[in-house]
PDB file of C-alpha atoms in Angstrom:
ATOM      1  CA  MET N   1       1.747 -11.316  19.716  1.00 79.00           C
ATOM      2  CA  SER N   2       1.210 -10.689  16.073  1.00 93.00           C
ATOM      3  CA  LYS N   3       3.298  -8.012  14.300  1.00 97.00           C
ATOM      4  CA  ALA N   4       3.066  -6.445  10.925  1.00 98.00           C
ATOM      5  CA  CYS N   5       4.500  -3.774   8.735  1.00 98.00           C
ATOM      6  CA  ALA N   6       2.379  -1.652   6.377  1.00 98.00           C
ATOM      7  CA  LEU N   7       2.315   1.375   4.135  1.00 98.00           C
ATOM      8  CA  HIS N   8      -0.714   3.567   3.902  1.00 98.00           C
ATOM      9  CA  ILE N   9      -2.124   6.806   2.312  1.00 98.00           C
ATOM     10  CA  LEU N  10      -4.622   8.763   4.337  1.00 98.00           C
ATOM     11  CA  VAL N  11      -6.974  11.201   2.624  1.00 98.00           C
ATOM     12  CA  LYS N  12     -10.169  13.014   3.563  1.00 98.00           C
ATOM     13  CA  THR N  13     -12.648  11.565   1.075  1.00 98.00           C
ATOM     14  CA  ARG N  14     -13.610   8.126  -0.320  1.00 98.00           C
ATOM     15  CA  GLU N  15     -13.467   9.657  -3.823  1.00 98.00           C
ATOM     16  CA  GLU N  16      -9.889  10.818  -3.417  1.00 98.00           C
ATOM     17  CA  ALA N  17      -8.906   7.366  -2.126  1.00 98.00           C
ATOM     18  CA  GLU N  18     -10.621   5.727  -5.091  1.00 98.00           C
ATOM     19  CA  LYS N  19      -8.751   7.979  -7.591  1.00 98.00           C
ATOM     20  CA  LEU N  20      -5.439   7.091  -5.965  1.00 98.00           C
ATOM     21  CA  LYS N  21      -6.260   3.402  -5.920  1.00 98.00           C
ATOM     22  CA  LEU N  22      -6.903   3.618  -9.657  1.00 98.00           C
ATOM     23  CA  GLN N  23      -3.509   5.224 -10.199  1.00 98.00           C
ATOM     24  CA  LEU N  24      -1.852   2.472  -8.061  1.00 98.00           C
ATOM     25  CA  ALA N  25      -3.576  -0.180 -10.179  1.00 97.00           C
ATOM     26  CA  LYS N  26      -2.080   1.397 -13.284  1.00 97.00           C
ATOM     27  CA  GLY N  27       1.416   1.126 -11.765  1.00 97.00           C
ATOM     28  CA  ALA N  28       1.872   4.391  -9.880  1.00 98.00           C
ATOM     29  CA  ASP N  29       4.474   4.306  -7.083  1.00 97.00           C
ATOM     30  CA  PHE N  30       2.808   3.897  -3.658  1.00 98.00           C
ATOM     31  CA  GLY N  31       5.554   5.919  -1.851  1.00 98.00           C
ATOM     32  CA  LYS N  32       5.411   8.904  -4.301  1.00 98.00           C
ATOM     33  CA  LEU N  33       1.619   9.072  -3.961  1.00 98.00           C
ATOM     34  CA  ALA N  34       1.889   8.888  -0.199  1.00 98.00           C
ATOM     35  CA  LYS N  35       4.375  11.715  -0.229  1.00 98.00           C
ATOM     36  CA  GLN N  36       2.120  13.880  -2.466  1.00 98.00           C
ATOM     37  CA  HIS N  37      -1.330  13.084  -0.959  1.00 98.00           C
ATOM     38  CA  SER N  38      -1.236  11.510   2.482  1.00 98.00           C
ATOM     39  CA  LEU N  39      -2.432  13.615   5.450  1.00 98.00           C
ATOM     40  CA  CYS N  40      -0.573  11.327   7.895  1.00 97.00           C
ATOM     41  CA  PRO N  41       2.954  12.334   8.998  1.00 97.00           C
ATOM     42  CA  SER N  42       4.090   8.957   7.697  1.00 97.00           C
ATOM     43  CA  GLY N  43       3.423  10.334   4.219  1.00 97.00           C
ATOM     44  CA  LYS N  44       6.921  11.991   4.376  1.00 97.00           C
ATOM     45  CA  LYS N  45       8.378   8.360   4.625  1.00 97.00           C
ATOM     46  CA  GLY N  46       6.316   7.157   1.697  1.00 98.00           C
ATOM     47  CA  GLY N  47       3.453   6.039   3.931  1.00 98.00           C
ATOM     48  CA  ASP N  48       5.728   3.632   5.860  1.00 98.00           C
ATOM     49  CA  LEU N  49       4.218   2.949   9.357  1.00 97.00           C
ATOM     50  CA  GLY N  50       7.080   0.573  10.321  1.00 97.00           C
ATOM     51  CA  GLU N  51       6.428  -2.500  12.416  1.00 97.00           C
ATOM     52  CA  PHE N  52       3.571  -2.471  14.871  1.00 97.00           C
ATOM     53  CA  ARG N  53       1.594  -4.971  16.978  1.00 97.00           C
ATOM     54  CA  LYS N  54      -1.982  -6.191  16.584  1.00 96.00           C
ATOM     55  CA  GLY N  55      -4.179  -3.807  18.560  1.00 95.00           C
ATOM     56  CA  GLN N  56      -2.008  -0.688  18.199  1.00 96.00           C
ATOM     57  CA  MET N  57      -4.023   0.732  15.277  1.00 96.00           C
ATOM     58  CA  VAL N  58      -7.760   1.312  15.182  1.00 95.00           C
ATOM     59  CA  LYS N  59      -9.891  -1.773  14.607  1.00 96.00           C
ATOM     60  CA  ALA N  60     -10.811  -1.183  10.969  1.00 96.00           C
ATOM     61  CA  PHE N  61      -7.132  -0.648  10.110  1.00 97.00           C
ATOM     62  CA  ASP N  62      -6.040  -3.627  12.131  1.00 96.00           C
ATOM     63  CA  ASP N  63      -8.531  -5.895  10.483  1.00 96.00           C
ATOM     64  CA  VAL N  64      -7.183  -5.186   6.992  1.00 97.00           C
ATOM     65  CA  VAL N  65      -3.530  -5.455   8.037  1.00 98.00           C
ATOM     66  CA  PHE N  66      -3.875  -8.702   9.978  1.00 97.00           C
ATOM     67  CA  LYS N  67      -6.618 -10.496   7.876  1.00 96.00           C
ATOM     68  CA  GLY N  68      -6.228  -9.114   4.367  1.00 95.00           C
ATOM     69  CA  PRO N  69      -3.861 -10.276   1.587  1.00 97.00           C
ATOM     70  CA  LEU N  70      -0.245  -9.281   1.605  1.00 97.00           C
ATOM     71  CA  LEU N  71       1.313  -6.759  -0.888  1.00 97.00           C
ATOM     72  CA  GLU N  72      -2.065  -5.785  -2.337  1.00 97.00           C
ATOM     73  CA  VAL N  73      -3.608  -2.351  -1.956  1.00 97.00           C
ATOM     74  CA  GLN N  74      -6.674  -2.546   0.248  1.00 98.00           C
ATOM     75  CA  GLY N  75      -9.343   0.157   0.764  1.00 97.00           C
ATOM     76  CA  PRO N  76     -10.616   2.647   1.000  1.00 98.00           C
ATOM     77  CA  VAL N  77     -10.910   1.813   4.693  1.00 98.00           C
ATOM     78  CA  LYS N  78     -12.794   4.458   6.675  1.00 97.00           C
ATOM     79  CA  THR N  79     -11.649   5.372  10.213  1.00 97.00           C
ATOM     80  CA  GLN N  80     -12.184   8.419  12.340  1.00 96.00           C
ATOM     81  CA  PHE N  81      -9.070   9.910  10.595  1.00 97.00           C
ATOM     82  CA  GLY N  82     -10.362   9.626   7.047  1.00 98.00           C
ATOM     83  CA  PHE N  83      -9.990   7.118   4.334  1.00 98.00           C
ATOM     84  CA  HIS N  84      -6.967   4.856   4.085  1.00 98.00           C
ATOM     85  CA  LEU N  85      -5.329   2.827   1.301  1.00 98.00           C
ATOM     86  CA  ILE N  86      -3.314   0.147   3.008  1.00 98.00           C
ATOM     87  CA  LYS N  87      -0.563  -2.200   1.687  1.00 98.00           C
ATOM     88  CA  THR N  88       0.552  -4.828   4.125  1.00 98.00           C
ATOM     89  CA  LEU N  89       4.213  -5.653   3.514  1.00 98.00           C
ATOM     90  CA  TYR N  90       4.473  -8.572   6.026  1.00 98.00           C
ATOM     91  CA  ARG N  91       3.055  -9.951   9.232  1.00 96.00           C
ATOM     92  CA  SER N  92       4.131 -12.676  11.693  1.00 94.00           C
TER      93      SER N  92
END
């Protein structure tokens, strides 16, 4: 079964996610932005979701983590929770 580890930032609007993505592109620290802005409890840990299996997250999130490039910020990705910026650290 495939496993991955990812960081994410969850916000309410696409606009907020786009602004954060621009900051990240300019070199902002992912963990600091997650702590300041993420609505997910993982924000307290810099957005770290730890290791999880394929199928444990909602489909749109899973697709990015298991099919997208590693170590690049992806998104905004819309789910029922809001808009995510996702950085996949590794997968196996």
